[in-house]
mmCIF file with all atom_site columns, C-alpha atoms in Angstrom:
data_model
loop_
_atom_site.group_PDB
_atom_site.id
_atom_site.type_symbol
_atom_site.label_atom_id
_atom_site.label_alt_id
_atom_site.label_comp_id
_atom_site.label_asym_id
_atom_site.label_entity_id
_atom_site.label_seq_id
_atom_site.pdbx_PDB_ins_code
_atom_site.Cartn_x
_atom_site.Cartn_y
_atom_site.Cartn_z
_atom_site.occupancy
_atom_site.B_iso_or_equiv
_atom_site.pdbx_formal_charge
_atom_site.auth_seq_id
_atom_site.auth_comp_id
_atom_site.auth_asym_id
_atom_site.auth_atom_id
_atom_site.pdbx_PDB_model_num
ATOM 1   C CA . MET A 1 1   ? 12.402  6.585   -21.368 1.00 40.00 ? 1   MET A CA 1
ATOM 2   C CA . SER A 1 2   ? 12.302  6.017   -24.817 1.00 37.00 ? 2   SER A CA 1
ATOM 3   C CA . VAL A 1 3   ? 9.523   7.384   -26.677 1.00 38.00 ? 3   VAL A CA 1
ATOM 4   C CA . SER A 1 4   ? 10.140  5.162   -29.678 1.00 37.00 ? 4   SER A CA 1
ATOM 5   C CA . ALA A 1 5   ? 8.413   2.418   -27.533 1.00 37.00 ? 5   ALA A CA 1
ATOM 6   C CA . THR A 1 6   ? 5.561   3.001   -28.137 1.00 36.00 ? 6   THR A CA 1
ATOM 7   C CA . THR A 1 7   ? 5.754   3.824   -32.352 1.00 36.00 ? 7   THR A CA 1
ATOM 8   C CA . SER A 1 8   ? 3.952   -0.249  -32.295 1.00 38.00 ? 8   SER A CA 1
ATOM 9   C CA . ASN A 1 9   ? 0.892   0.534   -29.739 1.00 40.00 ? 9   ASN A CA 1
ATOM 10  C CA . SER A 1 10  ? -1.861  1.110   -32.723 1.00 40.00 ? 10  SER A CA 1
ATOM 11  C CA . ALA A 1 11  ? -0.588  -2.765  -33.848 1.00 40.00 ? 11  ALA A CA 1
ATOM 12  C CA . ALA A 1 12  ? -0.660  -3.174  -30.364 1.00 40.00 ? 12  ALA A CA 1
ATOM 13  C CA . ALA A 1 13  ? -3.785  -1.969  -29.331 1.00 41.00 ? 13  ALA A CA 1
ATOM 14  C CA . SER A 1 14  ? -5.943  -3.247  -32.225 1.00 41.00 ? 14  SER A CA 1
ATOM 15  C CA . SER A 1 15  ? -4.821  -6.572  -31.951 1.00 41.00 ? 15  SER A CA 1
ATOM 16  C CA . SER A 1 16  ? -5.014  -6.284  -27.832 1.00 41.00 ? 16  SER A CA 1
ATOM 17  C CA . SER A 1 17  ? -8.864  -4.806  -27.739 1.00 42.00 ? 17  SER A CA 1
ATOM 18  C CA . SER A 1 18  ? -9.479  -8.445  -30.950 1.00 41.00 ? 18  SER A CA 1
ATOM 19  C CA . SER A 1 19  ? -7.902  -10.540 -28.194 1.00 40.00 ? 19  SER A CA 1
ATOM 20  C CA . ARG A 1 20  ? -10.180 -8.937  -25.637 1.00 42.00 ? 20  ARG A CA 1
ATOM 21  C CA . ALA A 1 21  ? -12.724 -9.343  -27.659 1.00 43.00 ? 21  ALA A CA 1
ATOM 22  C CA . ASN A 1 22  ? -12.141 -12.780 -28.298 1.00 43.00 ? 22  ASN A CA 1
ATOM 23  C CA . GLY A 1 23  ? -11.757 -13.712 -24.608 1.00 45.00 ? 23  GLY A CA 1
ATOM 24  C CA . GLY A 1 24  ? -8.123  -13.710 -24.722 1.00 47.00 ? 24  GLY A CA 1
ATOM 25  C CA . ASP A 1 25  ? -5.892  -12.581 -23.079 1.00 46.00 ? 25  ASP A CA 1
ATOM 26  C CA . ASP A 1 26  ? -5.119  -8.207  -22.733 1.00 45.00 ? 26  ASP A CA 1
ATOM 27  C CA . THR A 1 27  ? -0.991  -8.233  -24.247 1.00 45.00 ? 27  THR A CA 1
ATOM 28  C CA . GLU A 1 28  ? -1.281  -3.847  -23.052 1.00 45.00 ? 28  GLU A CA 1
ATOM 29  C CA . ARG A 1 29  ? -1.215  -3.973  -19.501 1.00 44.00 ? 29  ARG A CA 1
ATOM 30  C CA . TRP A 1 30  ? -1.147  -0.081  -18.663 1.00 44.00 ? 30  TRP A CA 1
ATOM 31  C CA . HIS A 1 31  ? -0.586  3.473   -20.028 1.00 41.00 ? 31  HIS A CA 1
ATOM 32  C CA . VAL A 1 32  ? 0.495   6.032   -18.229 1.00 43.00 ? 32  VAL A CA 1
ATOM 33  C CA . GLY A 1 33  ? -0.366  9.724   -19.943 1.00 45.00 ? 33  GLY A CA 1
ATOM 34  C CA . GLU A 1 34  ? 0.309   9.135   -23.252 1.00 44.00 ? 34  GLU A CA 1
ATOM 35  C CA . ILE A 1 35  ? 2.833   6.607   -22.959 1.00 43.00 ? 35  ILE A CA 1
ATOM 36  C CA . HIS A 1 36  ? 1.577   3.247   -23.350 1.00 48.00 ? 36  HIS A CA 1
ATOM 37  C CA . GLY A 1 37  ? 2.993   -0.286  -22.628 1.00 51.00 ? 37  GLY A CA 1
ATOM 38  C CA . ILE A 1 38  ? 4.973   -2.281  -25.324 1.00 46.00 ? 38  ILE A CA 1
ATOM 39  C CA . GLY A 1 39  ? 2.320   -4.670  -26.774 1.00 56.00 ? 39  GLY A CA 1
ATOM 40  C CA . ASN A 1 40  ? 4.631   -7.741  -26.555 1.00 62.00 ? 40  ASN A CA 1
ATOM 41  C CA . VAL A 1 41  ? 7.698   -9.317  -25.191 1.00 59.00 ? 41  VAL A CA 1
ATOM 42  C CA . ASP A 1 42  ? 9.562   -9.150  -28.553 1.00 64.00 ? 42  ASP A CA 1
ATOM 43  C CA . GLU A 1 43  ? 8.488   -5.564  -29.517 1.00 63.00 ? 43  GLU A CA 1
ATOM 44  C CA . LEU A 1 44  ? 10.523  -4.620  -26.093 1.00 56.00 ? 44  LEU A CA 1
ATOM 45  C CA . ILE A 1 45  ? 13.092  -6.575  -26.545 1.00 61.00 ? 45  ILE A CA 1
ATOM 46  C CA . GLN A 1 46  ? 13.693  -4.685  -30.321 1.00 67.00 ? 46  GLN A CA 1
ATOM 47  C CA . ALA A 1 47  ? 12.998  -1.205  -28.699 1.00 68.00 ? 47  ALA A CA 1
ATOM 48  C CA . ASN A 1 48  ? 15.734  -1.661  -25.575 1.00 67.00 ? 48  ASN A CA 1
ATOM 49  C CA . PRO A 1 49  ? 14.109  0.416   -23.552 1.00 63.00 ? 49  PRO A CA 1
ATOM 50  C CA . ASP A 1 50  ? 16.527  2.126   -20.096 1.00 68.00 ? 50  ASP A CA 1
ATOM 51  C CA . PRO A 1 51  ? 16.580  -0.223  -18.104 1.00 67.00 ? 51  PRO A CA 1
ATOM 52  C CA . ILE A 1 52  ? 15.264  0.422   -14.335 1.00 63.00 ? 52  ILE A CA 1
ATOM 53  C CA . GLN A 1 53  ? 16.943  1.699   -12.094 1.00 63.00 ? 53  GLN A CA 1
ATOM 54  C CA . LEU A 1 54  ? 16.022  0.534   -8.292  1.00 60.00 ? 54  LEU A CA 1
ATOM 55  C CA . ILE A 1 55  ? 18.071  3.667   -6.019  1.00 58.00 ? 55  ILE A CA 1
ATOM 56  C CA . ASP A 1 56  ? 19.179  2.830   -2.124  1.00 57.00 ? 56  ASP A CA 1
ATOM 57  C CA . ARG A 1 57  ? 18.301  5.952   -0.565  1.00 54.00 ? 57  ARG A CA 1
ATOM 58  C CA . THR A 1 58  ? 18.733  4.241   3.150   1.00 54.00 ? 58  THR A CA 1
ATOM 59  C CA . GLN A 1 59  ? 22.745  4.879   3.246   1.00 55.00 ? 59  GLN A CA 1
ATOM 60  C CA . ASN A 1 60  ? 22.065  8.277   1.743   1.00 55.00 ? 60  ASN A CA 1
ATOM 61  C CA . PRO A 1 61  ? 18.697  10.024  1.793   1.00 51.00 ? 61  PRO A CA 1
ATOM 62  C CA . ASP A 1 62  ? 18.315  12.771  0.002   1.00 49.00 ? 62  ASP A CA 1
ATOM 63  C CA . GLU A 1 63  ? 15.625  15.369  0.478   1.00 47.00 ? 63  GLU A CA 1
ATOM 64  C CA . ASN A 1 64  ? 12.559  13.255  -1.276  1.00 47.00 ? 64  ASN A CA 1
ATOM 65  C CA . SER A 1 65  ? 13.717  10.776  1.104   1.00 50.00 ? 65  SER A CA 1
ATOM 66  C CA . ALA A 1 66  ? 13.449  12.619  3.965   1.00 57.00 ? 66  ALA A CA 1
ATOM 67  C CA . GLY A 1 67  ? 9.381   11.608  4.651   1.00 64.00 ? 67  GLY A CA 1
ATOM 68  C CA . VAL A 1 68  ? 10.831  7.457   4.951   1.00 74.00 ? 68  VAL A CA 1
ATOM 69  C CA . TRP A 1 69  ? 11.196  6.403   8.414   1.00 85.00 ? 69  TRP A CA 1
ATOM 70  C CA . VAL A 1 70  ? 9.844   2.834   7.691   1.00 89.00 ? 70  VAL A CA 1
ATOM 71  C CA . LYS A 1 71  ? 11.795  -0.539  6.183   1.00 90.00 ? 71  LYS A CA 1
ATOM 72  C CA . ASN A 1 72  ? 8.441   -3.217  6.749   1.00 93.00 ? 72  ASN A CA 1
ATOM 73  C CA . VAL A 1 73  ? 5.066   -3.372  8.132   1.00 94.00 ? 73  VAL A CA 1
ATOM 74  C CA . HIS A 1 74  ? 3.891   -6.317  9.457   1.00 95.00 ? 74  HIS A CA 1
ATOM 75  C CA . ILE A 1 75  ? 0.524   -7.094  11.146  1.00 96.00 ? 75  ILE A CA 1
ATOM 76  C CA . ASP A 1 76  ? 1.153   -10.854 12.554  1.00 91.00 ? 76  ASP A CA 1
ATOM 77  C CA . SER A 1 77  ? -1.459  -11.091 15.749  1.00 94.00 ? 77  SER A CA 1
ATOM 78  C CA . TYR A 1 78  ? -4.957  -9.743  16.692  1.00 93.00 ? 78  TYR A CA 1
ATOM 79  C CA . SER A 1 79  ? -6.595  -10.197 19.791  1.00 92.00 ? 79  SER A CA 1
ATOM 80  C CA . LEU A 1 80  ? -10.494 -10.297 20.814  1.00 90.00 ? 80  LEU A CA 1
ATOM 81  C CA . ILE A 1 81  ? -11.858 -7.823  22.675  1.00 88.00 ? 81  ILE A CA 1
ATOM 82  C CA . GLN A 1 82  ? -15.025 -9.180  24.495  1.00 85.00 ? 82  GLN A CA 1
ATOM 83  C CA . GLY A 1 83  ? -17.871 -6.894  25.606  1.00 74.00 ? 83  GLY A CA 1
ATOM 84  C CA . SER A 1 84  ? -20.608 -7.129  27.822  1.00 68.00 ? 84  SER A CA 1
ATOM 85  C CA . SER A 1 85  ? -22.281 -9.346  25.146  1.00 63.00 ? 85  SER A CA 1
ATOM 86  C CA . LYS A 1 86  ? -21.206 -10.675 22.064  1.00 57.00 ? 86  LYS A CA 1
ATOM 87  C CA . ALA A 1 87  ? -22.855 -7.495  20.684  1.00 60.00 ? 87  ALA A CA 1
ATOM 88  C CA . GLY A 1 88  ? -19.286 -6.064  22.536  1.00 80.00 ? 88  GLY A CA 1
ATOM 89  C CA . ALA A 1 89  ? -16.861 -7.867  21.063  1.00 85.00 ? 89  ALA A CA 1
ATOM 90  C CA . TYR A 1 90  ? -13.900 -5.937  18.504  1.00 89.00 ? 90  TYR A CA 1
ATOM 91  C CA . VAL A 1 91  ? -10.465 -7.393  17.472  1.00 93.00 ? 91  VAL A CA 1
ATOM 92  C CA . VAL A 1 92  ? -7.622  -5.711  18.367  1.00 94.00 ? 92  VAL A CA 1
ATOM 93  C CA . TRP A 1 93  ? -4.601  -6.674  15.433  1.00 96.00 ? 93  TRP A CA 1
ATOM 94  C CA . ILE A 1 94  ? -0.852  -5.955  16.374  1.00 96.00 ? 94  ILE A CA 1
ATOM 95  C CA . VAL A 1 95  ? 0.910   -3.507  14.459  1.00 97.00 ? 95  VAL A CA 1
ATOM 96  C CA . THR A 1 96  ? 5.263   -4.156  14.241  1.00 96.00 ? 96  THR A CA 1
ATOM 97  C CA . ILE A 1 97  ? 7.000   -1.157  12.491  1.00 95.00 ? 97  ILE A CA 1
ATOM 98  C CA . GLU A 1 98  ? 10.443  -1.841  11.962  1.00 93.00 ? 98  GLU A CA 1
ATOM 99  C CA . THR A 1 99  ? 12.031  1.378   11.507  1.00 90.00 ? 99  THR A CA 1
ATOM 100 C CA . LEU A 1 100 ? 15.192  2.649   9.142   1.00 87.00 ? 100 LEU A CA 1
ATOM 101 C CA . PRO A 1 101 ? 18.118  3.498   11.288  1.00 84.00 ? 101 PRO A CA 1
ATOM 102 C CA . HIS A 1 102 ? 18.452  7.433   12.363  1.00 73.00 ? 102 HIS A CA 1
ATOM 103 C CA . PRO A 1 103 ? 20.742  9.543   10.990  1.00 71.00 ? 103 PRO A CA 1
ATOM 104 C CA . GLY A 1 104 ? 24.209  7.936   13.388  1.00 73.00 ? 104 GLY A CA 1
ATOM 105 C CA . GLY A 1 105 ? 21.524  6.071   15.194  1.00 77.00 ? 105 GLY A CA 1
ATOM 106 C CA . GLN A 1 106 ? 20.198  2.818   14.756  1.00 83.00 ? 106 GLN A CA 1
ATOM 107 C CA . ALA A 1 107 ? 16.850  1.186   13.662  1.00 85.00 ? 107 ALA A CA 1
ATOM 108 C CA . GLY A 1 108 ? 13.984  0.311   15.068  1.00 88.00 ? 108 GLY A CA 1
ATOM 109 C CA . VAL A 1 109 ? 10.472  -2.004  16.305  1.00 92.00 ? 109 VAL A CA 1
ATOM 110 C CA . ILE A 1 110 ? 7.026   -0.063  16.987  1.00 93.00 ? 110 ILE A CA 1
ATOM 111 C CA . THR A 1 111 ? 4.820   -2.304  18.060  1.00 94.00 ? 111 THR A CA 1
ATOM 112 C CA . ILE A 1 112 ? 1.472   -1.007  18.164  1.00 96.00 ? 112 ILE A CA 1
ATOM 113 C CA . ARG A 1 113 ? -2.624  -2.249  18.810  1.00 96.00 ? 113 ARG A CA 1
ATOM 114 C CA . LYS A 1 114 ? -5.413  -0.712  16.574  1.00 97.00 ? 114 LYS A CA 1
ATOM 115 C CA . ARG A 1 115 ? -9.030  -1.095  16.029  1.00 95.00 ? 115 ARG A CA 1
ATOM 116 C CA . TYR A 1 116 ? -10.581 -1.233  12.646  1.00 95.00 ? 116 TYR A CA 1
ATOM 117 C CA . SER A 1 117 ? -12.057 1.885   13.009  1.00 95.00 ? 117 SER A CA 1
ATOM 118 C CA . GLU A 1 118 ? -8.366  3.618   13.431  1.00 97.00 ? 118 GLU A CA 1
ATOM 119 C CA . PHE A 1 119 ? -7.295  2.306   10.055  1.00 97.00 ? 119 PHE A CA 1
ATOM 120 C CA . ASP A 1 120 ? -10.726 3.074   8.682   1.00 97.00 ? 120 ASP A CA 1
ATOM 121 C CA . LYS A 1 121 ? -10.529 6.776   10.680  1.00 97.00 ? 121 LYS A CA 1
ATOM 122 C CA . LEU A 1 122 ? -6.801  7.151   9.312   1.00 97.00 ? 122 LEU A CA 1
ATOM 123 C CA . ARG A 1 123 ? -8.163  6.947   5.631   1.00 97.00 ? 123 ARG A CA 1
ATOM 124 C CA . GLN A 1 124 ? -10.362 9.190   5.634   1.00 98.00 ? 124 GLN A CA 1
ATOM 125 C CA . GLN A 1 125 ? -7.324  11.819  7.116   1.00 97.00 ? 125 GLN A CA 1
ATOM 126 C CA . LEU A 1 126 ? -5.440  10.655  4.275   1.00 97.00 ? 126 LEU A CA 1
ATOM 127 C CA . LYS A 1 127 ? -7.613  11.182  1.410   1.00 96.00 ? 127 LYS A CA 1
ATOM 128 C CA . PHE A 1 128 ? -8.891  14.392  3.070   1.00 96.00 ? 128 PHE A CA 1
ATOM 129 C CA . ALA A 1 129 ? -5.025  15.731  3.239   1.00 95.00 ? 129 ALA A CA 1
ATOM 130 C CA . PHE A 1 130 ? -4.101  14.224  0.307   1.00 95.00 ? 130 PHE A CA 1
ATOM 131 C CA . PRO A 1 131 ? -6.552  14.606  -2.171  1.00 94.00 ? 131 PRO A CA 1
ATOM 132 C CA . ASN A 1 132 ? -4.670  14.595  -5.590  1.00 94.00 ? 132 ASN A CA 1
ATOM 133 C CA . ARG A 1 133 ? -3.303  11.318  -3.928  1.00 94.00 ? 133 ARG A CA 1
ATOM 134 C CA . LEU A 1 134 ? -6.120  9.123   -3.677  1.00 94.00 ? 134 LEU A CA 1
ATOM 135 C CA . HIS A 1 135 ? -5.230  6.259   -6.041  1.00 93.00 ? 135 HIS A CA 1
ATOM 136 C CA . GLN A 1 136 ? -2.473  5.697   -4.066  1.00 94.00 ? 136 GLN A CA 1
ATOM 137 C CA . ILE A 1 137 ? -4.908  5.259   -0.824  1.00 95.00 ? 137 ILE A CA 1
ATOM 138 C CA . PRO A 1 138 ? -5.704  1.973   -1.040  1.00 95.00 ? 138 PRO A CA 1
ATOM 139 C CA . GLU A 1 139 ? -8.635  0.632   -0.168  1.00 96.00 ? 139 GLU A CA 1
ATOM 140 C CA . LEU A 1 140 ? -9.390  -1.646  3.154   1.00 96.00 ? 140 LEU A CA 1
ATOM 141 C CA . PRO A 1 141 ? -10.861 -4.326  3.349   1.00 93.00 ? 141 PRO A CA 1
ATOM 142 C CA . PRO A 1 142 ? -14.188 -5.074  4.030   1.00 91.00 ? 142 PRO A CA 1
ATOM 143 C CA . LYS A 1 143 ? -16.335 -5.097  6.438   1.00 87.00 ? 143 LYS A CA 1
ATOM 144 C CA . SER A 1 144 ? -18.470 -7.940  8.093   1.00 84.00 ? 144 SER A CA 1
ATOM 145 C CA . VAL A 1 145 ? -21.336 -8.290  10.488  1.00 78.00 ? 145 VAL A CA 1
ATOM 146 C CA . VAL A 1 146 ? -21.950 -12.153 9.732   1.00 81.00 ? 146 VAL A CA 1
ATOM 147 C CA . SER A 1 147 ? -18.589 -13.129 9.922   1.00 83.00 ? 147 SER A CA 1
ATOM 148 C CA . LYS A 1 148 ? -16.783 -11.379 11.494  1.00 83.00 ? 148 LYS A CA 1
ATOM 149 C CA . PHE A 1 149 ? -14.540 -14.126 14.395  1.00 87.00 ? 149 PHE A CA 1
ATOM 150 C CA . ARG A 1 150 ? -14.711 -16.709 11.476  1.00 91.00 ? 150 ARG A CA 1
ATOM 151 C CA . ILE A 1 151 ? -9.979  -16.993 11.352  1.00 92.00 ? 151 ILE A CA 1
ATOM 152 C CA . SER A 1 152 ? -10.274 -16.824 7.539   1.00 92.00 ? 152 SER A CA 1
ATOM 153 C CA . PHE A 1 153 ? -12.303 -13.660 7.301   1.00 93.00 ? 153 PHE A CA 1
ATOM 154 C CA . LEU A 1 154 ? -9.668  -12.571 10.118  1.00 94.00 ? 154 LEU A CA 1
ATOM 155 C CA . GLU A 1 155 ? -6.882  -13.886 7.652   1.00 94.00 ? 155 GLU A CA 1
ATOM 156 C CA . SER A 1 156 ? -7.922  -12.280 4.985   1.00 94.00 ? 156 SER A CA 1
ATOM 157 C CA . ARG A 1 157 ? -8.204  -8.527  6.922   1.00 95.00 ? 157 ARG A CA 1
ATOM 158 C CA . ARG A 1 158 ? -5.154  -9.105  7.830   1.00 95.00 ? 158 ARG A CA 1
ATOM 159 C CA . ARG A 1 159 ? -3.339  -9.392  4.398   1.00 95.00 ? 159 ARG A CA 1
ATOM 160 C CA . GLY A 1 160 ? -5.400  -6.261  3.294   1.00 95.00 ? 160 GLY A CA 1
ATOM 161 C CA . LEU A 1 161 ? -4.868  -4.552  6.518   1.00 96.00 ? 161 LEU A CA 1
ATOM 162 C CA . GLU A 1 162 ? -0.732  -4.738  5.921   1.00 96.00 ? 162 GLU A CA 1
ATOM 163 C CA . TYR A 1 163 ? -0.989  -4.192  2.484   1.00 96.00 ? 163 TYR A CA 1
ATOM 164 C CA . PHE A 1 164 ? -2.344  -0.692  3.786   1.00 97.00 ? 164 PHE A CA 1
ATOM 165 C CA . LEU A 1 165 ? -0.078  -0.096  5.917   1.00 97.00 ? 165 LEU A CA 1
ATOM 166 C CA . LEU A 1 166 ? 2.442   -0.926  3.817   1.00 94.00 ? 166 LEU A CA 1
ATOM 167 C CA . CYS A 1 167 ? 1.145   1.217   1.014   1.00 94.00 ? 167 CYS A CA 1
ATOM 168 C CA . ILE A 1 168 ? 0.903   4.342   3.515   1.00 95.00 ? 168 ILE A CA 1
ATOM 169 C CA . LEU A 1 169 ? 4.439   4.143   5.717   1.00 94.00 ? 169 LEU A CA 1
ATOM 170 C CA . LEU A 1 170 ? 6.360   3.182   2.333   1.00 92.00 ? 170 LEU A CA 1
ATOM 171 C CA . ASN A 1 171 ? 4.983   6.759   0.750   1.00 92.00 ? 171 ASN A CA 1
ATOM 172 C CA . PRO A 1 172 ? 7.457   9.140   1.705   1.00 90.00 ? 172 PRO A CA 1
ATOM 173 C CA . VAL A 1 173 ? 4.798   11.817  1.777   1.00 91.00 ? 173 VAL A CA 1
ATOM 174 C CA . PHE A 1 174 ? 2.297   9.896   3.462   1.00 93.00 ? 174 PHE A CA 1
ATOM 175 C CA . SER A 1 175 ? 5.073   8.321   6.394   1.00 91.00 ? 175 SER A CA 1
ATOM 176 C CA . GLY A 1 176 ? 6.433   11.723  6.825   1.00 89.00 ? 176 GLY A CA 1
ATOM 177 C CA . SER A 1 177 ? 2.621   13.589  7.349   1.00 91.00 ? 177 SER A CA 1
ATOM 178 C CA . PRO A 1 178 ? 1.298   14.510  10.712  1.00 93.00 ? 178 PRO A CA 1
ATOM 179 C CA . ILE A 1 179 ? -1.592  12.563  10.788  1.00 95.00 ? 179 ILE A CA 1
ATOM 180 C CA . VAL A 1 180 ? 0.085   9.254   9.614   1.00 94.00 ? 180 VAL A CA 1
ATOM 181 C CA . LYS A 1 181 ? 2.910   10.230  12.828  1.00 92.00 ? 181 LYS A CA 1
ATOM 182 C CA . LYS A 1 182 ? -0.134  10.303  14.826  1.00 94.00 ? 182 LYS A CA 1
ATOM 183 C CA . PHE A 1 183 ? -1.822  7.412   14.414  1.00 96.00 ? 183 PHE A CA 1
ATOM 184 C CA . VAL A 1 184 ? 1.383   5.757   14.702  1.00 94.00 ? 184 VAL A CA 1
ATOM 185 C CA . ARG A 1 185 ? 1.830   7.491   18.513  1.00 91.00 ? 185 ARG A CA 1
ATOM 186 C CA . ALA A 1 186 ? -1.461  7.500   19.408  1.00 83.00 ? 186 ALA A CA 1
ATOM 187 C CA . LYS A 1 187 ? -2.259  4.375   22.218  1.00 71.00 ? 187 LYS A CA 1
#
């Protein structure tokens, strides 16, 4: 990445702050360390930055991809489990995990069933085990006592839990950890 691409940041920052003050859209969107994003597309084109490279490590994995074993995650459905009373009912999420091929092997599919409380436990364990990576552990969708069995609420929760699992299982640091492997293997 070219550091010279950040030379116009003071102008972009001042126009950005005045734009925000006037209720306009914020043109400077990201900040990593001391490197700031360029304020507009014209400046980006003139800066001619190095292109972003996406490398597929599924065919020839290296030491950085050793923890990656998941190709995709879906939560397609759920089951409502009735307890002895309405207060005892709960939802079980049916999670499908598509795995990458093993070296010399084939890809596979793992189907697990998890309650929301198990997702919450996984999140708490990851926060404890990886305190320097808290920003990479997404929040879970909120709880609701009133609407916990409404279809719209369940769909919103399904999307949030699926996003959470995608972020965890596609991250080589997390997916290679014993905590995540236990979560997937536990019945």
